[in-house]
Coordinates of C-alpha atoms and ligand atoms in Angstrom, one line a residue:
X10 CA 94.2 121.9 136.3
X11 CA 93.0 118.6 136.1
X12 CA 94.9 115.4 134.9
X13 CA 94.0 112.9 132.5
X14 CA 95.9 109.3 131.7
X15 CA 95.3 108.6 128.1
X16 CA 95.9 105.1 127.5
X17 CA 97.0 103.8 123.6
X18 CA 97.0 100.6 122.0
X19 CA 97.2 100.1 118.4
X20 CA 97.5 103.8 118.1
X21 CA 100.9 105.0 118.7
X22 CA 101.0 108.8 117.8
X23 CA 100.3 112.0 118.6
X24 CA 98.5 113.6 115.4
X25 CA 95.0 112.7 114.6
X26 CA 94.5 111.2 118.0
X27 CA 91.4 112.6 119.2
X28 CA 91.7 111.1 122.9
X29 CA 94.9 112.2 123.6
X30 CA 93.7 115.9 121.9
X31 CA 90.4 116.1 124.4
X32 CA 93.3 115.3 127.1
X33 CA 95.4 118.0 126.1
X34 CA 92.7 120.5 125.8
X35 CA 91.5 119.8 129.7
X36 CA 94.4 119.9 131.5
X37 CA 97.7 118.3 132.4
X38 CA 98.5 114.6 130.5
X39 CA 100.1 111.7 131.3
X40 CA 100.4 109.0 128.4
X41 CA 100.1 105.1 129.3
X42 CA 100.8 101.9 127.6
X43 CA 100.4 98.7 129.0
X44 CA 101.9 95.3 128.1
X45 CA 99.4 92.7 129.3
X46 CA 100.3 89.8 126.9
X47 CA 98.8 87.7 129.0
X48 CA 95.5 88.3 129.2
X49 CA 95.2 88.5 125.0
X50 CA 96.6 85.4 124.9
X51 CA 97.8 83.8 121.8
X52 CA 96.3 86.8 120.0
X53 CA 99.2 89.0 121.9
X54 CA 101.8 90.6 119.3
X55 CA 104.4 87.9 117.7
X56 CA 107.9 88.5 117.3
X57 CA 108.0 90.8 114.0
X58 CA 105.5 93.1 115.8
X59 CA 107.3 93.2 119.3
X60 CA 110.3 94.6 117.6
X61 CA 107.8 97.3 115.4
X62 CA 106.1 97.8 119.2
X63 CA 109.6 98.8 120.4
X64 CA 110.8 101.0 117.9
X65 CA 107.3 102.4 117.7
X66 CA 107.1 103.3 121.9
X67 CA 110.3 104.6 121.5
X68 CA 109.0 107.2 118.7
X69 CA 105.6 107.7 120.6
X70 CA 107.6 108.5 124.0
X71 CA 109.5 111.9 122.0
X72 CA 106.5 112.4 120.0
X73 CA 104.9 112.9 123.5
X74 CA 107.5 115.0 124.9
X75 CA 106.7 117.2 122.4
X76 CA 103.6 117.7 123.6
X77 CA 104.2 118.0 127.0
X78 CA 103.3 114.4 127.6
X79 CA 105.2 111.9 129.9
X80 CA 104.6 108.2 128.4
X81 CA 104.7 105.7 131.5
X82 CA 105.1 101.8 130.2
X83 CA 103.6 99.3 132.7
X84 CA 103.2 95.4 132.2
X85 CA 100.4 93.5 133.8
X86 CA 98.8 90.6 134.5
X87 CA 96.1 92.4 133.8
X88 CA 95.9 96.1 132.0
X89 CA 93.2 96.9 134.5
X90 CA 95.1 97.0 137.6
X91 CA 97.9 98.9 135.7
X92 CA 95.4 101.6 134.3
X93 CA 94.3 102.0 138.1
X94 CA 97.4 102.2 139.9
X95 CA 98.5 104.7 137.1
X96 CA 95.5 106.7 137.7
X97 CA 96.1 107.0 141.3
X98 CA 100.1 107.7 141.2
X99 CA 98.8 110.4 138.6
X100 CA 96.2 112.2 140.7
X101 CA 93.8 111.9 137.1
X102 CA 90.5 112.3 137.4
X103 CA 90.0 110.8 133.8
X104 CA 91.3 108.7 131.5
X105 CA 90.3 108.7 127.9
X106 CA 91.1 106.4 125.1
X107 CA 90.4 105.6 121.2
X108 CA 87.8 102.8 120.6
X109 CA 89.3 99.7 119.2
X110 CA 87.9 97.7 116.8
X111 CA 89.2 94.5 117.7
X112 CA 86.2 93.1 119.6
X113 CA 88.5 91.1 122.6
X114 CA 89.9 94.1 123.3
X115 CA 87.4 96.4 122.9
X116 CA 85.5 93.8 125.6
X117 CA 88.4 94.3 127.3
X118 CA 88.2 98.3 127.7
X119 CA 84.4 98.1 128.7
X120 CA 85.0 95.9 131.3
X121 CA 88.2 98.5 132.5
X122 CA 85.7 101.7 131.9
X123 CA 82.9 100.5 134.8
X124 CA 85.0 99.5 137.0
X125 CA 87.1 102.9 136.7
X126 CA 83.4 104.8 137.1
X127 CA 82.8 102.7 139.9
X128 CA 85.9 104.6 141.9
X129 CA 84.7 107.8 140.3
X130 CA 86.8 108.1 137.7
X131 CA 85.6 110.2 134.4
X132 CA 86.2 107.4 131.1
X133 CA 85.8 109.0 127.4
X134 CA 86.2 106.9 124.6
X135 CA 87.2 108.4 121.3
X136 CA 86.4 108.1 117.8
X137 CA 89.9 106.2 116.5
X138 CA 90.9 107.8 113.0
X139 CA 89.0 105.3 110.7
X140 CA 86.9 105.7 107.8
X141 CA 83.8 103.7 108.8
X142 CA 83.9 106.6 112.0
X143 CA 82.5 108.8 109.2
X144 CA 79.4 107.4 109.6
X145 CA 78.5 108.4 112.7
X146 CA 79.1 104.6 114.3
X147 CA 78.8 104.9 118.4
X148 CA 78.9 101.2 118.2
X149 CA 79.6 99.8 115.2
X150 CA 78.0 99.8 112.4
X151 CA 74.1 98.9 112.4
X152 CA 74.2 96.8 109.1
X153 CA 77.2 94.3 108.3
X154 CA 78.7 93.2 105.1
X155 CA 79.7 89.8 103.8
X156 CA 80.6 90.5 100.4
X157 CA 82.9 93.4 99.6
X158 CA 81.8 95.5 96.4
X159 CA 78.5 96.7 98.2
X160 CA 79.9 97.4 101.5
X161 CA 82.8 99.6 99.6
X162 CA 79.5 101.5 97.6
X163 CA 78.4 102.5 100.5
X164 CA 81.6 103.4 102.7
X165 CA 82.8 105.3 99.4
X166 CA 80.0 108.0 100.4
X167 CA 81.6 108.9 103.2
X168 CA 84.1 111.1 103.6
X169 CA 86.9 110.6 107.0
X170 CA 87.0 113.6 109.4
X171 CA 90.0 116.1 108.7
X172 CA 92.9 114.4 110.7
X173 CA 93.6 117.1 114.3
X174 CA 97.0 118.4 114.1
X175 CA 99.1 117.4 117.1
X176 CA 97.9 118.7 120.2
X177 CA 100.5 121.1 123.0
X178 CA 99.0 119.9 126.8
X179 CA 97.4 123.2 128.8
X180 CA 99.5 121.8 132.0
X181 CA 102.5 119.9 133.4
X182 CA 101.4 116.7 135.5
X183 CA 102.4 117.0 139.0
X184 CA 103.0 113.4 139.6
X185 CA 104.3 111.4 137.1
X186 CA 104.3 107.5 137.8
X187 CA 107.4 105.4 137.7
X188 CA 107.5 103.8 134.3
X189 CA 109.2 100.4 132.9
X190 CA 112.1 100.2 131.2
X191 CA 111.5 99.1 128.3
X192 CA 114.7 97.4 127.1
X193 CA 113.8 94.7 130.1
X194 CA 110.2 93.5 127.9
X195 CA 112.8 92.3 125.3
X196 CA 111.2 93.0 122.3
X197 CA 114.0 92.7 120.3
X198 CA 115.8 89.7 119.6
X199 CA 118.4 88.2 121.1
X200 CA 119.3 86.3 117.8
X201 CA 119.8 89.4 115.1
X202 CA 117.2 88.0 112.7
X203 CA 116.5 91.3 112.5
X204 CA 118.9 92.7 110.6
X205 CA 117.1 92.8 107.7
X206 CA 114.1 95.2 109.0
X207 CA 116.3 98.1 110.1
X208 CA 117.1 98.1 105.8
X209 CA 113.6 98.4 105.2
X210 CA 111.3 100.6 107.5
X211 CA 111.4 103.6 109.4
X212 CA 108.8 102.1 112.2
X213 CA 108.2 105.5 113.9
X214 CA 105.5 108.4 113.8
X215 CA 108.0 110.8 111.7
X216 CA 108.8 107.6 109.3
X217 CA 105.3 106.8 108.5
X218 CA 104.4 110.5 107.6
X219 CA 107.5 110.4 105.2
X220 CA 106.2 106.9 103.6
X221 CA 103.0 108.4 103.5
X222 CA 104.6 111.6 101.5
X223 CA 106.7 109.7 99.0
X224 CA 103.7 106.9 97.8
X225 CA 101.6 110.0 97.4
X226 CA 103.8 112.5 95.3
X227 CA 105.8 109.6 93.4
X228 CA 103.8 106.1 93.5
X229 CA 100.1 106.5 93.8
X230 CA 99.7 107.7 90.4
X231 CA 100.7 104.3 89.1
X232 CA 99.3 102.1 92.0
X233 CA 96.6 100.3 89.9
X234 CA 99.1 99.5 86.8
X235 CA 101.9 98.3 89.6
X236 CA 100.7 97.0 92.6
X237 CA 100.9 93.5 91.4
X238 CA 104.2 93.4 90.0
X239 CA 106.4 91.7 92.4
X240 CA 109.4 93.2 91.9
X241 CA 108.3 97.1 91.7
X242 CA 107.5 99.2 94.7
X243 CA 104.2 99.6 93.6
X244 CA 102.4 99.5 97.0
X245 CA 102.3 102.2 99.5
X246 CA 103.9 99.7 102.7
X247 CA 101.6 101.6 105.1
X248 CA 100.4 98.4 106.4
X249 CA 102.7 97.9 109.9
X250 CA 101.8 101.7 110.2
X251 CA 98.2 101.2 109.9
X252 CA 98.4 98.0 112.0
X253 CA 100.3 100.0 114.6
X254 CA 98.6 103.2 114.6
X255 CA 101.5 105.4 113.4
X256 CA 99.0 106.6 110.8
X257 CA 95.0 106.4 110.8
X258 CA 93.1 105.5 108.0
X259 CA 91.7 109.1 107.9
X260 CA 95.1 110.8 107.8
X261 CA 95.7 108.5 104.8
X262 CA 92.5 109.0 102.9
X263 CA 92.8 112.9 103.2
X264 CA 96.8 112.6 101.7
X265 CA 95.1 110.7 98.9
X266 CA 92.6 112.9 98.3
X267 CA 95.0 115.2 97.8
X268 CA 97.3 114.0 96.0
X269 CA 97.4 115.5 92.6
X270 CA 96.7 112.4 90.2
X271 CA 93.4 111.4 88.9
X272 CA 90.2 110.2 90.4
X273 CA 90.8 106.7 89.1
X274 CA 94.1 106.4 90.4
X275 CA 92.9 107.4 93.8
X276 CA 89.7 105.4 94.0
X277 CA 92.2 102.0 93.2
X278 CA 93.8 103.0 96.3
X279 CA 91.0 103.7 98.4
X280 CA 89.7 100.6 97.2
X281 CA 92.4 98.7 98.5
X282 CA 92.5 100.9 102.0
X283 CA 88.4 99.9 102.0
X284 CA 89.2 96.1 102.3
X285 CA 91.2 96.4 105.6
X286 CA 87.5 98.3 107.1
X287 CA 85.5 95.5 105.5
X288 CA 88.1 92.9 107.6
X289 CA 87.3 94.9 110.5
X290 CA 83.5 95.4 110.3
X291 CA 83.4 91.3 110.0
X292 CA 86.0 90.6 112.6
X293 CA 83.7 92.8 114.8
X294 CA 80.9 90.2 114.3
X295 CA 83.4 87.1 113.9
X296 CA 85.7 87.4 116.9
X297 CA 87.2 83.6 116.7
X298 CA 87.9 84.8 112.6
X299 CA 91.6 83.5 113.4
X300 CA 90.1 79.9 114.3
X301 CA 86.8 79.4 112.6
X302 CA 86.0 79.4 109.2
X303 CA 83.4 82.3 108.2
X304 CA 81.6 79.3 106.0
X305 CA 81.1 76.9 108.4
X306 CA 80.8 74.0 106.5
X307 CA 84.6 73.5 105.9
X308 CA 84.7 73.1 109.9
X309 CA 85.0 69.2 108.6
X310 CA 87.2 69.9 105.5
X311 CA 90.0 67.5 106.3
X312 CA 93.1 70.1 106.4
X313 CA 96.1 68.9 107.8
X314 CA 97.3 70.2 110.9
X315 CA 100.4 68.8 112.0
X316 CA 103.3 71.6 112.2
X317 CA 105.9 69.4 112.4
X318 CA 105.7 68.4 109.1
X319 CA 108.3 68.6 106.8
X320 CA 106.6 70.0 104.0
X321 CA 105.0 73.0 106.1
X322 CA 109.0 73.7 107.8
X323 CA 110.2 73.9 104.1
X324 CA 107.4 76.4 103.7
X325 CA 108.1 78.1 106.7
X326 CA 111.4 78.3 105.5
X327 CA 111.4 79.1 101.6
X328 CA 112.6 76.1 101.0
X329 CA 110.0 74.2 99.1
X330 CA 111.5 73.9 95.5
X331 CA 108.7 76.5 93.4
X332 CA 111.1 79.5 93.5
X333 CA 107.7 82.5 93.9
X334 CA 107.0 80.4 97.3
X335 CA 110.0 80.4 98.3
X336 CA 111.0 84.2 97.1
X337 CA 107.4 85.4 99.4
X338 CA 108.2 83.3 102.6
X339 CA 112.1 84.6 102.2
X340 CA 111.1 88.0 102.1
X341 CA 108.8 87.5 105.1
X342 CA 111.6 86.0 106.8
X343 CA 114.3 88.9 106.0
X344 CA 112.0 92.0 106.2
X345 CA 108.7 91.0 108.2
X346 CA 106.6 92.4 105.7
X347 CA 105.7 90.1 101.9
X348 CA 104.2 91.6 98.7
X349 CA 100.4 91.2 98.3
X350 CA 100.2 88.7 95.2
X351 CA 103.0 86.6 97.0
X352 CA 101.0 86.1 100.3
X353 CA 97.9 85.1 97.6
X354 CA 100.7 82.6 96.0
X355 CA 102.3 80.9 99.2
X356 CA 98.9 81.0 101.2
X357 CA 97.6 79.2 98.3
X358 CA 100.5 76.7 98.8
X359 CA 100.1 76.1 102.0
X360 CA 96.3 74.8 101.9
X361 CA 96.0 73.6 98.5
X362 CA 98.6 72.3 97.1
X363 CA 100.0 71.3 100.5
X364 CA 96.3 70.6 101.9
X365 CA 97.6 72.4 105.2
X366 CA 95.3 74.0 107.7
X367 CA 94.9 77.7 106.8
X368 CA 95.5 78.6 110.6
X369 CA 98.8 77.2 110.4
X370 CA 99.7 79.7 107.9
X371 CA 97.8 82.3 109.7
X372 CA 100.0 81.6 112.6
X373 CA 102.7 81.8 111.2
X374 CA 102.2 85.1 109.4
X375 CA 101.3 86.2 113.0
X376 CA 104.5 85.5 114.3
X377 CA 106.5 86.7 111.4
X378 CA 104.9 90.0 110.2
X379 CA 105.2 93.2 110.9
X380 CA 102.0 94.6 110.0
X381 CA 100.1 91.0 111.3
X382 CA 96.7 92.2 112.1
X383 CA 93.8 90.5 114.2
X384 CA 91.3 91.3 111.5
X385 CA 93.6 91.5 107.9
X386 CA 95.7 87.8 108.6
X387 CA 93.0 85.9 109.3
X388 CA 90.7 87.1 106.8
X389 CA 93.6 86.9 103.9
X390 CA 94.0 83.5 104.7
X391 CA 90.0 82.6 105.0
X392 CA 89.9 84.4 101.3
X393 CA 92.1 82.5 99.8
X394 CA 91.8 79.0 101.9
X395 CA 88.0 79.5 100.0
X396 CA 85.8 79.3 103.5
X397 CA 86.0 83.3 104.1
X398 CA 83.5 86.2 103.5
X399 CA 83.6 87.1 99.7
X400 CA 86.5 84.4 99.5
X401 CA 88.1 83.1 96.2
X402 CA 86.3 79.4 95.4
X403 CA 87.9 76.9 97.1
X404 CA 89.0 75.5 93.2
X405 CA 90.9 79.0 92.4
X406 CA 94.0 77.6 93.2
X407 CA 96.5 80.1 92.4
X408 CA 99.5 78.7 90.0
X409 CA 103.1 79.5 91.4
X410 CA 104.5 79.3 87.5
X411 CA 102.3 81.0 85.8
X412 CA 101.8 83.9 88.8
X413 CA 105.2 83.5 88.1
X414 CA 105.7 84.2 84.6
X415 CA 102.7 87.1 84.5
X416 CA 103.8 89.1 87.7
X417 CA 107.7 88.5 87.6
X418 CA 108.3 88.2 84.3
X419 CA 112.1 88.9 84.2
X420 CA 112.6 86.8 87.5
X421 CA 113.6 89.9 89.2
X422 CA 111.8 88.9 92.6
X423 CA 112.9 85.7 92.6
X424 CA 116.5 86.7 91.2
X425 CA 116.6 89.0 94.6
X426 CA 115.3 86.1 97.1
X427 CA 116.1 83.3 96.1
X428 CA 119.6 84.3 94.6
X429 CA 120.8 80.6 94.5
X430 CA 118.5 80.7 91.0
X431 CA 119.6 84.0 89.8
X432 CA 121.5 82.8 86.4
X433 CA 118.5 80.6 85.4
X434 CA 117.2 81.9 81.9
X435 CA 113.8 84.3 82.2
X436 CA 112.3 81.0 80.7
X437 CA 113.2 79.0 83.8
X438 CA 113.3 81.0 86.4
X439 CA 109.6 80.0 87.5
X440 CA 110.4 76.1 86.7
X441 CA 113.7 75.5 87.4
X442 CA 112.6 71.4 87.7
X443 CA 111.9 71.4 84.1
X444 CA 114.7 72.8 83.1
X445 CA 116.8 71.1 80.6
X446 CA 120.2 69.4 82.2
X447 CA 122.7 71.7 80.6
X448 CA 120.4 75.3 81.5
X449 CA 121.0 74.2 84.8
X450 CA 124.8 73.4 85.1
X451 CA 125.6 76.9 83.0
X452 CA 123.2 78.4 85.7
X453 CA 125.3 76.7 88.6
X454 CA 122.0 75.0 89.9
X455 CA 122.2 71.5 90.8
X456 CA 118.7 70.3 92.3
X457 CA 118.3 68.7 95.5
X458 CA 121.8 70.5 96.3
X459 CA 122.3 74.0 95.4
X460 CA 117.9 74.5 95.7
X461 CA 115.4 71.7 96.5
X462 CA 113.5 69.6 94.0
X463 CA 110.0 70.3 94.5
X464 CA 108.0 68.4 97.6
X465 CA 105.0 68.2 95.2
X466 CA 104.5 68.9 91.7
X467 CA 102.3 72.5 91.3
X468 CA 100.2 71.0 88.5
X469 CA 99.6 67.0 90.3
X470 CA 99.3 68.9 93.7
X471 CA 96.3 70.8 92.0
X472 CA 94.3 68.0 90.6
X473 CA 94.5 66.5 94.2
X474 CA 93.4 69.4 96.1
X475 CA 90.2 69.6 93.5
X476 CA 89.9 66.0 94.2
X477 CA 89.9 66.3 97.9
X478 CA 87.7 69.0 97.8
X479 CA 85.0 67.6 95.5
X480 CA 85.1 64.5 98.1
X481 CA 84.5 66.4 100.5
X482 CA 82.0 68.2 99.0
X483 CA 79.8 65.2 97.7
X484 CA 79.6 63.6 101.6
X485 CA 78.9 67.0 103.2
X486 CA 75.8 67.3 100.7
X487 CA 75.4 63.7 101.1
X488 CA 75.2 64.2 104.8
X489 CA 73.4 67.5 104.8
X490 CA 70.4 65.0 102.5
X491 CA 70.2 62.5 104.7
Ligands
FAD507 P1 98.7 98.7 99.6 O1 98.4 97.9 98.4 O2 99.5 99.9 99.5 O3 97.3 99.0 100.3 C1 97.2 100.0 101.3 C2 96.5 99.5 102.5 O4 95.2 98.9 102.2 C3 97.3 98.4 103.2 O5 98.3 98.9 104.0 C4 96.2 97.7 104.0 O6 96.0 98.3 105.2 C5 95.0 97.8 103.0 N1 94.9 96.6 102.2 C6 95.4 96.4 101.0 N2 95.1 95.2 100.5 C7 94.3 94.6 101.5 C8 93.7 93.4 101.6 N3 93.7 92.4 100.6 N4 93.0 93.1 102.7 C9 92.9 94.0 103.7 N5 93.5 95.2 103.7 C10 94.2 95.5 102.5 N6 97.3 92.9 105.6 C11 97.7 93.4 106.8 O7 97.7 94.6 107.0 N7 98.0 92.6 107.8 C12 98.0 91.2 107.7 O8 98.3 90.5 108.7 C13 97.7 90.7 106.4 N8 97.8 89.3 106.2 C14 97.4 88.8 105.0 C15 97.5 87.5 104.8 C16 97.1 86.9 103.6 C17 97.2 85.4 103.4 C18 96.8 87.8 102.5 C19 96.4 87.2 101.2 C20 96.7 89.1 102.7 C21 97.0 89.7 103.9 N9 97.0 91.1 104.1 C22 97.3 91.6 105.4 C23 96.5 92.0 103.1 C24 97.6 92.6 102.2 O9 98.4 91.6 101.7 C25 98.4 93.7 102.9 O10 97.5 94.6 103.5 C26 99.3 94.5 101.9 O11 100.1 93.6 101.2 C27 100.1 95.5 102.6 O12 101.0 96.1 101.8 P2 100.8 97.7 101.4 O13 100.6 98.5 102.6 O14 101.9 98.0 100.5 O15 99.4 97.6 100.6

């Protein structure tokens, strides 16, 4: 029987994978993954993601077994070679993949495809497990979207393909190649800043089915009353098993579906799952989205970009003095992962009332999450910086207190993060720099030792950003007129 080398990516699990179930069918199997951080370049996984990526090829190599799979780990200069020399140790006559939607690497694997049928070999590429696959899209899709309501109309007609079960290869390989060991890519750190994540996630195939399970039965049918509030677990936390592949998008939409809750609870959901397609439909058109501004006008806007400064380390480090900041960029640092409305809040921060670049922030989140995702970080950040597709106006600038005081009203999340603060009354907790003298010493806060004084002030910080911006404005028309 013949052999096939599958090789994954961002799609690390056996059910729903329709490459690696065409390989089964045919013959004997061998899996591959390659570690070429090289040749993506800055764009390669950042620290929060090598440790998922470790956890997650660990999980993916007895998922495999399973099925009668070896999975062989191979680092390159460049994946090509790898792919090749795996072919050849294998004997396979074919390898077979799912299509990626991240266009560098999707230019990547056409460039690996003709050159493998140039030695003969037999190269299928797969549908991948995502919605906008519904429609058919060989591709891509044949009509982009830049704003977001009318691109989720349409996708919402379309129904995902049932998710395949996982498949049982029809034959042993008779050659398996020598694989890496993957301890010696160090993924994991040698500083345990980790500590944190093993608390929180499950990063294999088996955890993300029983996330999956639990938001469904017990969560979804509150989603759209809780997913802001920053202190309930009101989102589903698929997002580092989407970003890895643990899950596709279709095996999420058909547990939604159903899920025994109403329609409306459901379609807040699917909403919500839509927005990571529409990321990836414009990333597929915008390939530099992590570097240039979808509106290209605020190419000139004049962002500051050093990353020394002290006011973007404070950031970095949840140390700025406006407690929701500092709570988001804490839980970032502890768990790799931050709630929704607090990466809205501390982006915000970062490039308005701090008048940072947005791509430091992006960076940084690139480095630090665990679900950081080519097309998702940089079009968050665009959104909310103002010069993104269907972006919040560059004058919404979101207000840490009163975010605050309307999505952690009791302080909880902040009480948890920044736990320096926690015996500050409800009524300070957002403010603790207006607090009267003796709130703060029966709270045990003294400002500018026990927690910082704030850099900037929210409210001064604000007027200067819409100052800055309104400058800005008036010479770009100014210069567009002349
Ligand atoms: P849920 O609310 O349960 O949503 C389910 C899924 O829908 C998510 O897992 C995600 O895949 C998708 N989704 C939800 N909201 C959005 C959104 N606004 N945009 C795109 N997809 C969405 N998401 C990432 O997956 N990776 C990132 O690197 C990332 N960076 C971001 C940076 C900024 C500055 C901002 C404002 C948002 C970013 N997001 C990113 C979007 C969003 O914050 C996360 O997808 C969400 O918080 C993940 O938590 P969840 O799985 O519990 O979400």
């Amino acid at each position: 029987m013949p052999t096939t080398v599958v090789w994954f990516h961002n799609d690390l699990r056996v059910r729903d994978h329709a490459a690696l179930s065409a390989a089964c069918e045919r013959g004997a199997v061998v899996g591959l993954f390659v570690w070429a951080p090289g040749e993506q370049g800055e764009r390669a996984p950042g620290a929060a993601r090598r440790w998922w990526l470790h956890h997650a090829l660990v999980s993916l190599r007895a998922e495999l077994a399973q099925c009668g799979v070896p999975l062989v780990l191979r680092r390159a200069e460049r994946a090509a070679v790898a792919v090749e020399e795996v072919v050849r140790a294998s004997s396979a006559d074919a390898v077979f993949w799912n299509r990626r939607y991240d266009p560098a690497v999707a230019e990547r694997d056409t460039a690996v495809a003709s050159q493998l049928r140039c030695h003969g070999i037999w190269v299928e590429e797969h549908a991948g497990g995502w919605w906008q696959d519904a429609v058919g899209l060989a591709g891509g899709l044949q009509r982009r979207y830049q704003v977001f309501t009318p691109f989720w109309r349409w996708l919402a007609n379309y129904v995902p393909a049932s998710p395949l079960p996982a498949p049982r290869a029809r034959a042993t390989p008779t050659s398996v190649p020598a694989s890496d060991d993957l301890a010696a890519w160090h993924f994991l750190p040698r500083i345990p800043w980790d500590r944190g994540f093993y608390e929180v996630w499950q990063p294999s195939e088996a955890g993300a089915h029983r996330v999956l399970e639990r938001f469904v039965h017990e969560q979804l049918g509150e989603y759209a009353l809780r997913r802001d509030l920053l202190a309930a677990e009101g989102t589903s936390r698929l997002s580092p098993y989407l970003a890895h592949g643990q899950l596709s998008p279709a095996q999420v939409w058909h547990a939604v579906r159903q899920a025994t809750v109403d329609a409306a609870a459901k379609a807040a959901f699917l909403r919500q799952l839509a927005w990571r397609e529409f990321a990836y439909q414009l990333l597929v058109e915008h390939p530099d989205l992590h570097v240039r501004p979808l509106r290209a006008q605020f190419e000139t806007f004049p962002w500051r970009e050093e990353t020394n400064d002290e006011m973007v380390q404070r950031w970095r480090q949840g140390n700025t003095g406006i407690p929701l900041v500092d709570a988001g960029m804490r839980e970032l640092w502890a768990t790799g992962w931050m709630h929704n409305r607090a990466r809205m809040v501390v982006a915000s921060w970062l490039t308005k009332n701090l008048l940072c670049h947005w791509r430091l922030g992006e960076r940084w989140f690139w480095d630090t999450l665990v679900d950081a995702d080519p097309a998702n970080n940089p079009f968050g950040w665009q959104w909310v910086a103002g010069c993104g597709a269907d972006a919040a106006p560059y004058w919404r600038v979101f207000q840490p207190v009163r975010q605050g005081e309307t999505y952690d009203r009791e302080g909880a999340y902040v009480r948890h993060w920044v736990p320096e603060l926690r015996h500050l009354p409800d009524r300070w907790i957002h403010r603790p720099w207006q607090a009267p003298g003796d709130v703060l010493a029966r709270a045990g806060v003294v400002l500018g030792k026990t927690y910082p004084q704030p850099l900037v002030d929210p409210d001064e910080s604000r007027k200067r950003a819409l100052a800055t911006f309104e400058e800005w404005r008036r010479s770009h028309t100014a210069g567009h007129s002349t």
